[in-house]
Coordinates of C-alpha atoms in Angstrom, one line a residue:
X1 CA -6.9 14.0 17.2
X2 CA -3.2 13.2 17.8
X3 CA -2.2 10.0 19.5
X4 CA 1.2 9.1 20.8
X5 CA 1.9 5.8 22.3
X6 CA 3.9 5.8 25.5
X7 CA 7.5 4.7 25.3
X8 CA 8.4 1.5 27.1
X9 CA 11.9 0.7 28.3
X10 CA 13.3 -2.6 26.9
X11 CA 13.6 -5.7 29.0
X12 CA 16.9 -7.6 28.6
X13 CA 15.9 -10.1 31.2
X14 CA 12.7 -12.0 31.8
X15 CA 10.9 -9.0 33.2
X16 CA 8.3 -7.7 30.7
X17 CA 7.0 -4.2 30.3
X18 CA 3.5 -3.2 31.4
X19 CA 1.0 -2.5 28.7
X20 CA -0.5 1.0 28.9
X21 CA -4.1 1.8 28.2
X22 CA -4.6 3.1 24.7
X23 CA -7.0 5.6 23.2
X24 CA -9.4 4.4 20.5
X25 CA -8.4 4.4 16.9
X26 CA -9.3 7.5 14.9
X27 CA -9.4 8.2 11.2
X28 CA -6.1 10.1 11.3
X29 CA -4.4 8.4 14.2
X30 CA -0.9 9.8 14.9
X31 CA 1.8 7.5 16.2
X32 CA 5.4 8.2 17.3
X33 CA 6.7 4.7 16.6
X34 CA 9.2 5.1 19.4
X35 CA 8.1 1.9 21.2
X36 CA 8.3 0.0 17.9
X37 CA 11.8 1.3 17.2
X38 CA 13.1 0.5 20.7
X39 CA 11.7 -3.0 20.5
X40 CA 13.4 -3.6 17.1
X41 CA 16.7 -2.3 18.4
X42 CA 16.6 -4.7 21.3
X43 CA 15.5 -7.5 19.2
X44 CA 18.4 -7.1 16.9
X45 CA 20.8 -7.2 19.9
X46 CA 19.1 -10.4 21.1
X47 CA 17.8 -12.0 17.9
X48 CA 16.7 -15.3 19.3
X49 CA 13.5 -17.2 20.1
X50 CA 14.5 -17.3 23.7
X51 CA 14.6 -13.5 24.0
X52 CA 11.4 -13.1 22.0
X53 CA 9.6 -15.6 24.3
X54 CA 10.8 -13.6 27.4
X55 CA 9.6 -10.4 25.8
X56 CA 6.4 -11.7 24.2
X57 CA 4.2 -9.3 26.1
X58 CA 6.2 -6.3 24.9
X59 CA 6.1 -7.7 21.3
X60 CA 2.3 -8.0 21.5
X61 CA 2.0 -4.4 22.8
X62 CA 4.1 -2.9 20.0
X63 CA 2.4 -5.1 17.4
X64 CA -1.1 -4.1 18.6
X65 CA -0.1 -0.4 18.6
X66 CA 1.1 -0.8 15.0
X67 CA -2.0 -2.6 14.0
X68 CA -4.2 0.2 15.5
X69 CA -2.3 2.7 13.4
X70 CA -2.6 0.5 10.3
X71 CA -6.4 0.3 10.9
X72 CA -6.6 4.1 11.0
X73 CA -4.6 4.5 7.8
X74 CA -6.6 1.8 6.1
X75 CA -9.8 3.8 6.8
X76 CA -8.3 7.0 5.5
X77 CA -7.0 5.4 2.3
X78 CA -10.4 3.7 1.7
X79 CA -12.1 7.1 1.9
X80 CA -10.0 8.6 -0.9
X81 CA -9.7 5.6 -3.2
X82 CA -13.0 4.2 -4.6
X83 CA -11.3 1.0 -5.7
X84 CA -9.5 0.4 -2.4
X85 CA -9.4 -3.2 -1.1
X86 CA -10.2 -3.1 2.6
X87 CA -7.1 -4.3 4.4
X88 CA -7.4 -4.2 8.2
X89 CA -4.1 -4.1 10.1
X90 CA -4.2 -7.8 11.1
X91 CA -4.5 -8.7 7.4
X92 CA -1.9 -6.1 6.2
X93 CA 0.9 -6.7 8.7
X94 CA 3.7 -9.1 7.7
X95 CA 5.2 -11.7 9.9
X96 CA 8.2 -10.6 11.8
X97 CA 9.8 -14.1 11.5
X98 CA 12.2 -14.6 8.6
X99 CA 11.5 -17.7 6.4
X100 CA 14.5 -19.8 7.4
X101 CA 13.5 -22.6 5.1
X102 CA 14.3 -20.5 2.1
X103 CA 16.8 -18.1 3.8
X104 CA 18.7 -20.3 6.4
X105 CA 21.5 -17.7 6.8
X106 CA 19.2 -14.9 7.9
X107 CA 18.5 -14.1 11.6
X108 CA 15.4 -15.6 13.2
X109 CA 13.6 -12.2 13.2
X110 CA 13.5 -9.3 10.8
X111 CA 14.8 -5.8 11.7
X112 CA 11.5 -4.1 10.6
X113 CA 7.8 -4.1 10.7
X114 CA 6.3 -4.4 7.2
X115 CA 2.7 -4.1 6.1
X116 CA 0.6 -3.8 2.9
X117 CA -2.3 -1.5 2.1
X118 CA -4.9 -2.1 -0.6
X119 CA -3.7 -5.7 -0.3
X120 CA -6.0 -7.5 -2.7
X121 CA -4.7 -11.0 -3.4
X122 CA -2.5 -11.5 -6.4
X123 CA -2.1 -7.7 -7.1
X124 CA 0.5 -5.0 -6.6
X125 CA -0.2 -3.5 -3.2
X126 CA 1.2 -0.4 -1.4
X127 CA 3.9 -1.4 1.1
X128 CA 5.2 0.4 4.1
X129 CA 8.3 -0.7 6.1
X130 CA 9.2 0.7 9.5
X131 CA 12.8 -0.2 10.2
X132 CA 15.6 0.7 12.5
X133 CA 17.9 2.4 9.9
X134 CA 15.3 3.3 7.3
X135 CA 11.7 3.3 6.3
X136 CA 10.2 2.6 2.9
X137 CA 7.2 3.4 0.8
X138 CA 7.0 0.9 -2.1
X139 CA 4.7 -0.9 -4.4
X140 CA 4.6 -3.0 -7.6
X141 CA 5.6 -6.5 -8.5
X142 CA 8.9 -7.9 -7.2
X143 CA 10.2 -10.6 -9.6
X144 CA 6.7 -12.0 -10.4
X145 CA 6.2 -15.5 -11.7
X146 CA 6.7 -16.0 -15.5
X147 CA 2.9 -15.9 -16.4
X148 CA 2.4 -12.6 -14.5
X149 CA 5.6 -11.1 -15.9
X150 CA 4.5 -12.0 -19.4
X151 CA 1.2 -10.2 -18.8
X152 CA 3.0 -7.1 -17.8
X153 CA 5.2 -7.3 -20.9
X154 CA 2.2 -7.8 -23.1
X155 CA 0.6 -4.7 -21.6
X156 CA 3.8 -2.7 -22.4
X157 CA 3.8 -4.0 -25.9
X158 CA 0.1 -2.9 -26.3
X159 CA 0.2 0.5 -24.6
X160 CA 3.7 1.0 -23.1
X161 CA 3.3 4.8 -23.8
X162 CA 0.9 4.9 -20.8
X163 CA 3.4 3.4 -18.5
X164 CA 6.1 5.7 -19.8
X165 CA 3.8 8.7 -19.2
X166 CA 3.3 7.6 -15.6
X167 CA 7.0 7.0 -14.9
X168 CA 8.0 10.3 -16.5
X169 CA 5.5 12.5 -14.6
X170 CA 7.5 15.1 -12.8
X171 CA 6.0 14.5 -9.3
X172 CA 6.4 10.8 -9.7
X173 CA 10.1 11.1 -10.6
X174 CA 10.6 13.5 -7.7
X175 CA 9.2 11.0 -5.2
X176 CA 10.4 7.7 -6.7
X177 CA 13.0 8.4 -9.3
X178 CA 12.0 5.6 -11.5
X179 CA 11.6 1.8 -11.5
X180 CA 13.5 0.0 -8.8
X181 CA 16.8 -1.2 -10.1
X182 CA 16.9 -5.0 -10.1
X183 CA 18.1 -7.7 -12.4
X184 CA 17.3 -7.2 -16.0
X185 CA 17.6 -9.4 -19.1
X186 CA 20.6 -8.8 -21.3
X187 CA 18.7 -9.6 -24.5
X188 CA 15.1 -9.0 -25.5
X189 CA 12.6 -11.3 -23.8
X190 CA 11.2 -14.2 -25.9
X191 CA 8.6 -13.0 -28.3
X192 CA 9.7 -9.4 -28.4
X193 CA 11.8 -7.7 -31.0
X194 CA 15.2 -6.5 -29.9
X195 CA 14.5 -3.1 -31.4
X196 CA 11.1 -2.7 -29.7
X197 CA 10.5 0.9 -28.8
X198 CA 10.0 -0.1 -25.1
X199 CA 12.8 -2.7 -25.0
X200 CA 14.4 -1.2 -21.9
X201 CA 11.1 -1.6 -20.0
X202 CA 10.5 -5.1 -21.4
X203 CA 13.9 -6.3 -20.1
X204 CA 12.9 -5.7 -16.5
X205 CA 12.1 -8.7 -14.2
X206 CA 10.8 -6.4 -11.4
X207 CA 8.2 -3.7 -11.9
X208 CA 8.3 -1.7 -8.6
X209 CA 9.1 1.7 -7.2
X210 CA 10.3 2.6 -3.8
X211 CA 11.3 5.6 -1.7
X212 CA 13.6 5.2 1.3
X213 CA 13.6 7.9 4.1
X214 CA 14.9 8.5 7.5
X215 CA 13.1 7.0 10.5
X216 CA 13.1 10.5 12.0
X217 CA 10.5 11.4 9.4
X218 CA 8.0 9.1 11.1
X219 CA 8.0 11.4 14.1
X220 CA 6.9 14.4 12.1
X221 CA 3.3 15.8 12.5
X222 CA 2.5 15.4 8.8
X223 CA 3.8 11.8 8.4
X224 CA 0.3 10.4 7.8
X225 CA -0.3 13.0 5.2
X226 CA 3.0 12.1 3.5
X227 CA 1.9 8.5 3.3
X228 CA -1.3 9.5 1.7
X229 CA 0.5 11.6 -0.9
X230 CA 2.9 8.8 -1.8
X231 CA 0.0 6.4 -2.0
X232 CA -1.9 8.6 -4.4
X233 CA 1.2 9.3 -6.5
X234 CA 1.9 5.6 -6.9
X235 CA -1.8 4.7 -7.6
X236 CA -1.7 5.1 -11.4
X237 CA 1.4 2.9 -11.6
X238 CA -0.1 0.2 -9.5
X239 CA -3.4 0.3 -11.4
X240 CA -1.5 -0.1 -14.7
X241 CA 0.2 -3.2 -13.4
X242 CA -3.0 -4.6 -11.8
X243 CA -5.0 -4.1 -15.0
X244 CA -2.2 -5.8 -17.0
X245 CA -2.2 -8.9 -14.8
X246 CA -6.0 -9.2 -14.5
X247 CA -6.6 -9.6 -18.3

């Protein structure tokens, strides 16, 4: 069953859009994301608490629509992954507010809707980001704390060949390219030989992969299927990391 949410025109004054009745969630719910995109575009033109307060009803509508879609995908992923951690939309969705305490120079609100699937606490989950200029499938560990990072490095020291095998798989490289390029150590990390056979992996501070794509792809009829394919392709990588940090 396909489901498209009706497009709502933005409100640039205090007038708020009317919420349309929605059909119930299905296991393979389709969504056009047009309402979400239009909201994000207007939010970036008017990135302030005053505008958000005036358009709170619209925000609640697009957020609820997004959560409904997250719920449907949560059910679908749970059906194909026997170790999946149930992550309802309300648990998976990220806050739209930027953390101004740590990033005071950022705008009040983000330019995207982010959410995690298989979001077990303190593990590497599968992340989806719906943005104005780009969308992202990603997963892994972004600059983990020293104890967690050490656990990953110990796993690489013990059976790094398994991680190399995952990263070098043809379909994996086609979808993700390789590890996300982030800051790396110049020298070998403490406790590891500089001539270690996996020294290039050990120098990483981030163990994550990502694939950016056009927002137009979210309108395609097979977008949900694409998400599932990327989820399954990434699963061995995430399981390797989660096994490493659970020891």
